Coordinates of C-alpha atoms in Angstrom, one line a residue:
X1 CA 14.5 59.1 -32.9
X2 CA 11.7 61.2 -34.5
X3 CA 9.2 58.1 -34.6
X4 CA 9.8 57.4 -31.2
X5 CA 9.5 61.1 -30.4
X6 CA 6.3 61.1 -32.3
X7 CA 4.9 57.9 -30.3
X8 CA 5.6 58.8 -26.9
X9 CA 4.0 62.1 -27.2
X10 CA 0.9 60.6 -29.0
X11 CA 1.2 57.9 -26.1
X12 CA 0.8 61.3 -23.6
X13 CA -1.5 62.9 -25.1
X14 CA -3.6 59.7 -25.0
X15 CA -6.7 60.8 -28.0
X16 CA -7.5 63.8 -25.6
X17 CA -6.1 66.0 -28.4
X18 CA -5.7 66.2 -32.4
X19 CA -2.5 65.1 -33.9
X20 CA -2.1 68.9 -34.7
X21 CA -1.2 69.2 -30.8
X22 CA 1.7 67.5 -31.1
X23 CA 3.2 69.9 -34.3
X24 CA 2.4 73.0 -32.6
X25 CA 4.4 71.8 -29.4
X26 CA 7.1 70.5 -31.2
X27 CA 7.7 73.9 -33.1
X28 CA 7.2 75.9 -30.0
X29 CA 4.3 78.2 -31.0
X30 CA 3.3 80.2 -28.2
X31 CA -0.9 79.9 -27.6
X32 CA -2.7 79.6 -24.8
X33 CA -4.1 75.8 -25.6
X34 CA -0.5 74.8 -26.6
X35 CA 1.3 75.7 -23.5
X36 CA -1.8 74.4 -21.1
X37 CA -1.3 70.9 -23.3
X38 CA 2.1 71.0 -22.8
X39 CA 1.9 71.6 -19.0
X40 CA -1.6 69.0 -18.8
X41 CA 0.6 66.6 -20.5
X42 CA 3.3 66.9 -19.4
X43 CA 5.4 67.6 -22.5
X44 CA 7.1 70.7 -21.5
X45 CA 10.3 69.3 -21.9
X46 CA 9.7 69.0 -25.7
X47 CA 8.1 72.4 -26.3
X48 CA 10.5 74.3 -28.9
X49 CA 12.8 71.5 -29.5
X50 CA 11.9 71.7 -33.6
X51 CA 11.4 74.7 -34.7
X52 CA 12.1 73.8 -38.3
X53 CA 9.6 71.3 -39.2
X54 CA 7.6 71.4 -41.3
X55 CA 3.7 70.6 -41.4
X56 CA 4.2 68.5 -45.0
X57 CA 7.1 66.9 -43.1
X58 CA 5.2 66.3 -39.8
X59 CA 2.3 64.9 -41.7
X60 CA 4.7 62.3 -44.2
X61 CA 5.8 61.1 -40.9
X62 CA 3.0 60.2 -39.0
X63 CA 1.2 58.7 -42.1
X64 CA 4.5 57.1 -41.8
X65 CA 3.4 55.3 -38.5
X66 CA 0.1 54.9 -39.5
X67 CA 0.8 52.5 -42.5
X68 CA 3.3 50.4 -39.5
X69 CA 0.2 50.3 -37.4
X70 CA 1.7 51.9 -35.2
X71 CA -0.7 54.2 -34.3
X72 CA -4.8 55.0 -35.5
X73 CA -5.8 58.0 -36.4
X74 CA -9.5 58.8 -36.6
X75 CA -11.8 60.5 -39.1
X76 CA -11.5 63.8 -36.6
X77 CA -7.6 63.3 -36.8
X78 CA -7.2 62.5 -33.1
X79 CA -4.3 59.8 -33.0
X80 CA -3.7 57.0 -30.3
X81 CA -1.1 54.5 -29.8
X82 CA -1.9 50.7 -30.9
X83 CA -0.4 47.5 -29.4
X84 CA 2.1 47.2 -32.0
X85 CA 3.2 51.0 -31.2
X86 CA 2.9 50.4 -27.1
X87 CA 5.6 47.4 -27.7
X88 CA 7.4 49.9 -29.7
X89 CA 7.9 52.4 -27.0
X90 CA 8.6 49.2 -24.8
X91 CA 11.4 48.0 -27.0
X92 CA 13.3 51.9 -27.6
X93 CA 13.1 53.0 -24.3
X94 CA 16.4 53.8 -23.4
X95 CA 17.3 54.1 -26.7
X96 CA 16.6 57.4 -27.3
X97 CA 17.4 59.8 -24.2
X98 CA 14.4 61.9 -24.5
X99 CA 15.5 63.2 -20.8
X100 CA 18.4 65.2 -22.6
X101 CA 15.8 67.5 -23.4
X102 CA 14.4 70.6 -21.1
X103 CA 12.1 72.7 -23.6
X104 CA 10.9 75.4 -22.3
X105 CA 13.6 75.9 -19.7
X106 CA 15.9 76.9 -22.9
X107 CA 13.5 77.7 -25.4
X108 CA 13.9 81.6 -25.6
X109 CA 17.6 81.7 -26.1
X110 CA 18.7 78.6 -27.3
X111 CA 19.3 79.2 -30.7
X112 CA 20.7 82.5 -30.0
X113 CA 23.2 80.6 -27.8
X114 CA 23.5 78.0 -30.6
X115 CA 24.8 80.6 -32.8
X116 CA 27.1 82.9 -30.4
X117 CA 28.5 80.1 -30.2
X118 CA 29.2 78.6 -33.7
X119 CA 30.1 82.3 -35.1
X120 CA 32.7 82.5 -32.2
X121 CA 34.5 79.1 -32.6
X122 CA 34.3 80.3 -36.6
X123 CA 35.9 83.3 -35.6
X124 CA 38.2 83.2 -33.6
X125 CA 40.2 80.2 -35.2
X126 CA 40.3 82.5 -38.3
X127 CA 41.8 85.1 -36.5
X128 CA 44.2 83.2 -34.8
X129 CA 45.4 81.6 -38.4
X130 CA 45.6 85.3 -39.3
X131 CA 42.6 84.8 -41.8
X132 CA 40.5 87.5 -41.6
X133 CA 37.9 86.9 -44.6
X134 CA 35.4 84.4 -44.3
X135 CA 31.8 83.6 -44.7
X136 CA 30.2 83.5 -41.7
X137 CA 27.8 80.6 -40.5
X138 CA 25.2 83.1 -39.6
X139 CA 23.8 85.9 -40.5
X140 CA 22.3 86.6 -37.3
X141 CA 22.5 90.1 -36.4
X142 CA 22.0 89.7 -32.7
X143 CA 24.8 86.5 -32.9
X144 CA 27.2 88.8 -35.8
X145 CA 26.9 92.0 -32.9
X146 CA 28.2 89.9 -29.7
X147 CA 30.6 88.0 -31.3
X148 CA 32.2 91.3 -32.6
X149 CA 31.4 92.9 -29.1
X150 CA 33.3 90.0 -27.8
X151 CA 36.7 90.4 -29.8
X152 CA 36.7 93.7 -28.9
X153 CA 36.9 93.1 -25.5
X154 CA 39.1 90.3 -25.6
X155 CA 41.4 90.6 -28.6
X156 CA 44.7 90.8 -26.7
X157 CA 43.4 87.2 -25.1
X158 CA 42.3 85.4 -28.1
X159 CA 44.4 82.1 -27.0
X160 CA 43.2 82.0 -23.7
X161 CA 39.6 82.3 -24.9
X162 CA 40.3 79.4 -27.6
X163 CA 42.3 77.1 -25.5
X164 CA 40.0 78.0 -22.6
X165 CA 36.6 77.1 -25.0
X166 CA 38.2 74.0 -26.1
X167 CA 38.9 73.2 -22.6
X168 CA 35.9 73.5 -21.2
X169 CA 34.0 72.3 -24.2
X170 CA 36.1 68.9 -24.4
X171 CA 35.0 68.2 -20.5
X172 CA 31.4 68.5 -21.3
X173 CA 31.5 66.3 -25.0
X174 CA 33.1 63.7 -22.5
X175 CA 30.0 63.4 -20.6
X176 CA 27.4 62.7 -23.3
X177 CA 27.5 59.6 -25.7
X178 CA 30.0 59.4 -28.3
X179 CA 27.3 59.7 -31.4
X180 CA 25.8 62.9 -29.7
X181 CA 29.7 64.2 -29.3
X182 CA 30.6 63.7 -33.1
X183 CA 27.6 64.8 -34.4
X184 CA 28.3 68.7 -32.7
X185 CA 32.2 68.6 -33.8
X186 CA 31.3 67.3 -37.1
X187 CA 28.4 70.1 -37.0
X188 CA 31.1 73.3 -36.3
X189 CA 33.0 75.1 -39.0
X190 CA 36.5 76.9 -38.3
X191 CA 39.4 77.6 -39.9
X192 CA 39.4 75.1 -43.0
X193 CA 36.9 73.7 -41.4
X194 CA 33.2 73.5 -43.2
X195 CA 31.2 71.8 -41.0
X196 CA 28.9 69.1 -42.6
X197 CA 25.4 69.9 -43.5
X198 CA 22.5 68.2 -41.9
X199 CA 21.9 66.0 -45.1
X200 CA 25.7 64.8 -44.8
X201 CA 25.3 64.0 -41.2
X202 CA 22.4 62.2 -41.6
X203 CA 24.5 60.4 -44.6
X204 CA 27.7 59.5 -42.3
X205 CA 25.7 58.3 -39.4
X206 CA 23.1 56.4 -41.4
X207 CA 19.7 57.9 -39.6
X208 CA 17.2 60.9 -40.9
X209 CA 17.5 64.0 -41.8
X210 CA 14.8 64.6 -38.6
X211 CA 16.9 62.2 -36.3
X212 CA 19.8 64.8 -36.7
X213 CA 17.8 67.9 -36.5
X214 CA 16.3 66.7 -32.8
X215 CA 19.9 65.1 -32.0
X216 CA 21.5 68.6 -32.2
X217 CA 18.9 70.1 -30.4
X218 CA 19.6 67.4 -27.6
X219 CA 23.3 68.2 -27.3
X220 CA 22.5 71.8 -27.3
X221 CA 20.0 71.3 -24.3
X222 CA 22.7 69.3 -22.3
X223 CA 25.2 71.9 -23.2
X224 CA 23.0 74.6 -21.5
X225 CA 22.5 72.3 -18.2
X226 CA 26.3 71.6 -18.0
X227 CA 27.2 75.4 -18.8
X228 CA 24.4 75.8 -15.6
X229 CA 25.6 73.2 -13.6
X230 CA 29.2 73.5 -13.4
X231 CA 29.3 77.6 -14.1
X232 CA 32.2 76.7 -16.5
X233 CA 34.5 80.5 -17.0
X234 CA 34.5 80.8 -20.7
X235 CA 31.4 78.8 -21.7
X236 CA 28.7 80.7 -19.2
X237 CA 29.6 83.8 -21.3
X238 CA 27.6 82.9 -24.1
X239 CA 24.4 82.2 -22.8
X240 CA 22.1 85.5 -23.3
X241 CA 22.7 86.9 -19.7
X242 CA 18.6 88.3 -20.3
X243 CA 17.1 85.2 -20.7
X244 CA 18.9 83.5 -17.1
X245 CA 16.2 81.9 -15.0
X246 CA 13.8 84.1 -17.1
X247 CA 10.2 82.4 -16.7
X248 CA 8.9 82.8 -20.5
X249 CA 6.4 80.3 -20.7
X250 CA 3.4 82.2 -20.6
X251 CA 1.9 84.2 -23.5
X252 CA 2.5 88.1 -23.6
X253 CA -1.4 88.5 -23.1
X254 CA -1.5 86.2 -20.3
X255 CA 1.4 88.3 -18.5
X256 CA -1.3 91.8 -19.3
X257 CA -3.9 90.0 -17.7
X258 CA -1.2 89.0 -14.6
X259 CA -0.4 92.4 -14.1
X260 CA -3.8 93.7 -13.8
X261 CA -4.5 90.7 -11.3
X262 CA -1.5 92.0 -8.8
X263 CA -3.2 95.4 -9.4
X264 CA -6.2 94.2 -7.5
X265 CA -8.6 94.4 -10.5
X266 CA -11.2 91.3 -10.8
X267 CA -12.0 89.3 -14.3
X268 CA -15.4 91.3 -15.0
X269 CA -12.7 94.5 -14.8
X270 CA -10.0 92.9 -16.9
X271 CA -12.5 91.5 -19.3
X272 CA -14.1 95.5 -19.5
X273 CA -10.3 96.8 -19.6
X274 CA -8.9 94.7 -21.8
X275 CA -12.4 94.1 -24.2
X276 CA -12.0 90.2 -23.8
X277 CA -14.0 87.7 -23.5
X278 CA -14.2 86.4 -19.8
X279 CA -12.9 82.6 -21.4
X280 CA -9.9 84.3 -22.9
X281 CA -9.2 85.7 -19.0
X282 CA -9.7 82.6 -17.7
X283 CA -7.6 80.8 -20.5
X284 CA -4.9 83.5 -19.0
X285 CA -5.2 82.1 -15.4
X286 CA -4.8 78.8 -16.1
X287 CA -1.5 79.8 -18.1
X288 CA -0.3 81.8 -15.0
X289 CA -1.1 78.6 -12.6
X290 CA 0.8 76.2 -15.0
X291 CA 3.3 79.0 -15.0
X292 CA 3.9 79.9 -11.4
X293 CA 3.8 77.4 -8.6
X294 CA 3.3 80.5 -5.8
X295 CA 0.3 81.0 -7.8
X296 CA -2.9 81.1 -5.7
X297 CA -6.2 79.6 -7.2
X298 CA -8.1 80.0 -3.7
X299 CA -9.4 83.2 -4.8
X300 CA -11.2 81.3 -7.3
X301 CA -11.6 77.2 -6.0
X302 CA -12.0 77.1 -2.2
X303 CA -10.1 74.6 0.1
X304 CA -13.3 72.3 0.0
X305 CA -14.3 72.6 -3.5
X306 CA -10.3 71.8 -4.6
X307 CA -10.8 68.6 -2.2
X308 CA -13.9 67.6 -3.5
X309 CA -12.8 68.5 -7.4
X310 CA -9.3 66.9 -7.2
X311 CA -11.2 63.8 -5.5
X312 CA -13.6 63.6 -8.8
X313 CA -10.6 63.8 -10.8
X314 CA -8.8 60.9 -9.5
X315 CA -12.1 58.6 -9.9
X316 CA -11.9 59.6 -14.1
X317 CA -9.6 58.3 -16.1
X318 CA -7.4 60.5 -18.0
X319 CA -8.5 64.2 -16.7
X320 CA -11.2 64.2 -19.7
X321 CA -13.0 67.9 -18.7
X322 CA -16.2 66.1 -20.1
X323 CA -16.8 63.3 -17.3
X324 CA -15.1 65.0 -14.4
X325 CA -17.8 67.9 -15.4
X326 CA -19.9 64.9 -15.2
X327 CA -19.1 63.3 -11.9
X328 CA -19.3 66.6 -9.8
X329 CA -22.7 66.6 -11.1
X330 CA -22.1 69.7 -12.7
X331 CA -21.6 71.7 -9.7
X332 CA -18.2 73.5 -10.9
X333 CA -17.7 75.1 -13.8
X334 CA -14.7 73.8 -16.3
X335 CA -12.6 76.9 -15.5
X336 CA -12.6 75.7 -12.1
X337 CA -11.9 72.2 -12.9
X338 CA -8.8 73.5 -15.2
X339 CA -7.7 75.5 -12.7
X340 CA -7.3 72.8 -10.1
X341 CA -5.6 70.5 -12.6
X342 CA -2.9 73.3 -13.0
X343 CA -2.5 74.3 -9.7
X344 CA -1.5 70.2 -8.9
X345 CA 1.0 68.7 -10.9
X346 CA -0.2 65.0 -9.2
X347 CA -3.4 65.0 -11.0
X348 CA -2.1 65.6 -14.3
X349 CA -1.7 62.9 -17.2
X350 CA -2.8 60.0 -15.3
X351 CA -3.7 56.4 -17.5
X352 CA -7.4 55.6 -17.1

């Protein structure tokens, strides 16, 4: 699953970026050019979903796919997908339900979720067996302080809550694929339960240690849409009522800059205010158009230059800045171009 991961997001990305793109998306880290290539690409849905790799693991494995052929990798470590690895992608797709993730729709609060949850099911079937000492699967403080928060508001209901988790959980584990279902039960520790390792998963079910790492992470994401779809009782209580339908995919100095925007100030102000350069403002407003679809970029392209820009785009292949600069003859500036390839989600990631 991690290969494939790893190819189809190379495949995306197309040698517009360095392979070093594809770690920092992968573990989520929250920059200005990482959330723009995420958006451009359209990887957004994988933004986050491996937070624990490593960069000595991410780099074993693509050398990994470099000595299969899978892919080339150039002296300025930009990566592209060969024939060999385009009849790869061919051959897995379906394989691997990649659409089982939603990245930066969950990214905030997953893993606070993730553990709510785990410490509950932990505690709770302790209590009910009357064991009161154990080690807990986290030492989350934020996780430790609900979970006890919870029992106190619900200890005379304990075997309503358990039989109305197990409920609840059982309907959703019926709608995903069996390996994805054992892999979470096999995953939970409860009363004389120890819930396997990753290592020991990865043993049982013959795959990586990677494979199960991102195969969690799906389950989780699925969890969060069925918990959203279906508004289950018990379930919806553990998702982080602060993060609900909370937009965080936008960096906390482009949401400074926002803010001074709605206040009526203009970049040359910001850029004095804020003692940044005018690039990093603009790198801000591209952020906030990928960000917010109500988001108006006619204070910056007008109606005729977006018609005429969007058309240039369409006529180069894969939205390189360099030769759409090119083909308006230089009449726009790249933070206008940018800004019309975030303000249209048509024009993005198209194959030359």
């Amino acid at each position: 699953m991690f290969h494939y991961l790893l190819l189809f997001c190379i495949d995306k990305i197309n040698g517009q970026r360095t392979i070093a793109a594809i770690f920092h998306l992968l573990k989520g880290k929250r920059s200005a050019q990482t959330i723009q290539d995420a958006n451009l690409y359209r990887l957004t849905n994988y933004f986050g979903i491996y937070r624990d790799l490593t960069r000595e693991a991410f780099a074993k494995e693509v050398e990994n796919l470099h000595q299969k052929k899978w892919i080339s990798i150039s002296d300025n470590h930009v990566g592209q997908i060969t024939c060999i690895g385009t009849q790869i992608l061919q051959e897995k797709k379906g394989h691997y339900p990649l659409s089982m993730y939603k990245g930066t729709e969950f990214v905030s609060f997953l893993e606070l979720f993730r553990q709510r949850l785990q410490l509950w099911i932990q505690t709770y079937t302790n209590i009910v067996a009357d064991q009161r000492k154990f080690l807990a699967v986290t030492d989350n403080e934020k996780a430790q302080k609900w979970v006890k928060g919870h029992y106190r508001l619900h200890k005379s209901q304990v075997d309503n809550w358990l039989a109305g988790v197990y409920k609840e959980m059982s309907g959703f584990l019926e709608t995903v694929p069996t390996f994805y279902a054992q892999l979470f039960v096999d995953r939970l520790t409860g009363y004389q339960k120890v819930g396997l390792t990753i290592g020991q998963l990865a043993n049982k079910n013959n795959v990586s240690d990677h494979d199960v790492r991102l195969s969690l992470e799906a389950i989780y994401h699925q969890l969060l849409q069925y918990i959203e779809q279906t508004k289950p009782l018990y379930l919806s209580d553990f998702v982080p009522i602060d993060h609900v339908k909370k937009n965080t995919f936008i960096t906390e100095s482009a949401t400074k800059t926002f803010k001074l925007m709605e206040e009526g100030y203009s970049i040359k102000e910001i850029t004095r205010l804020r003692r940044l350069k005018e690039s990093t403002i603009h790198d801000h407003i591209i952020e906030i158009a990928y960000a917010d679809p109500q988001f108006t970029i006619a204070n910056f392209v007008g109606a005729d230059d977006v018609e005429k820009i969007s058309h240039a785009i369409r006529n180069v292949p894969n939205n390189k800045l360099s030769l759409i600069k090119q083909e308006l003859q230089g009449n726009y500036s790249y933070f206008q171009i940018r800004l019309v390839l975030a303000s249209s989600s048509d024009l993005r990631t198209r194959r030359g």
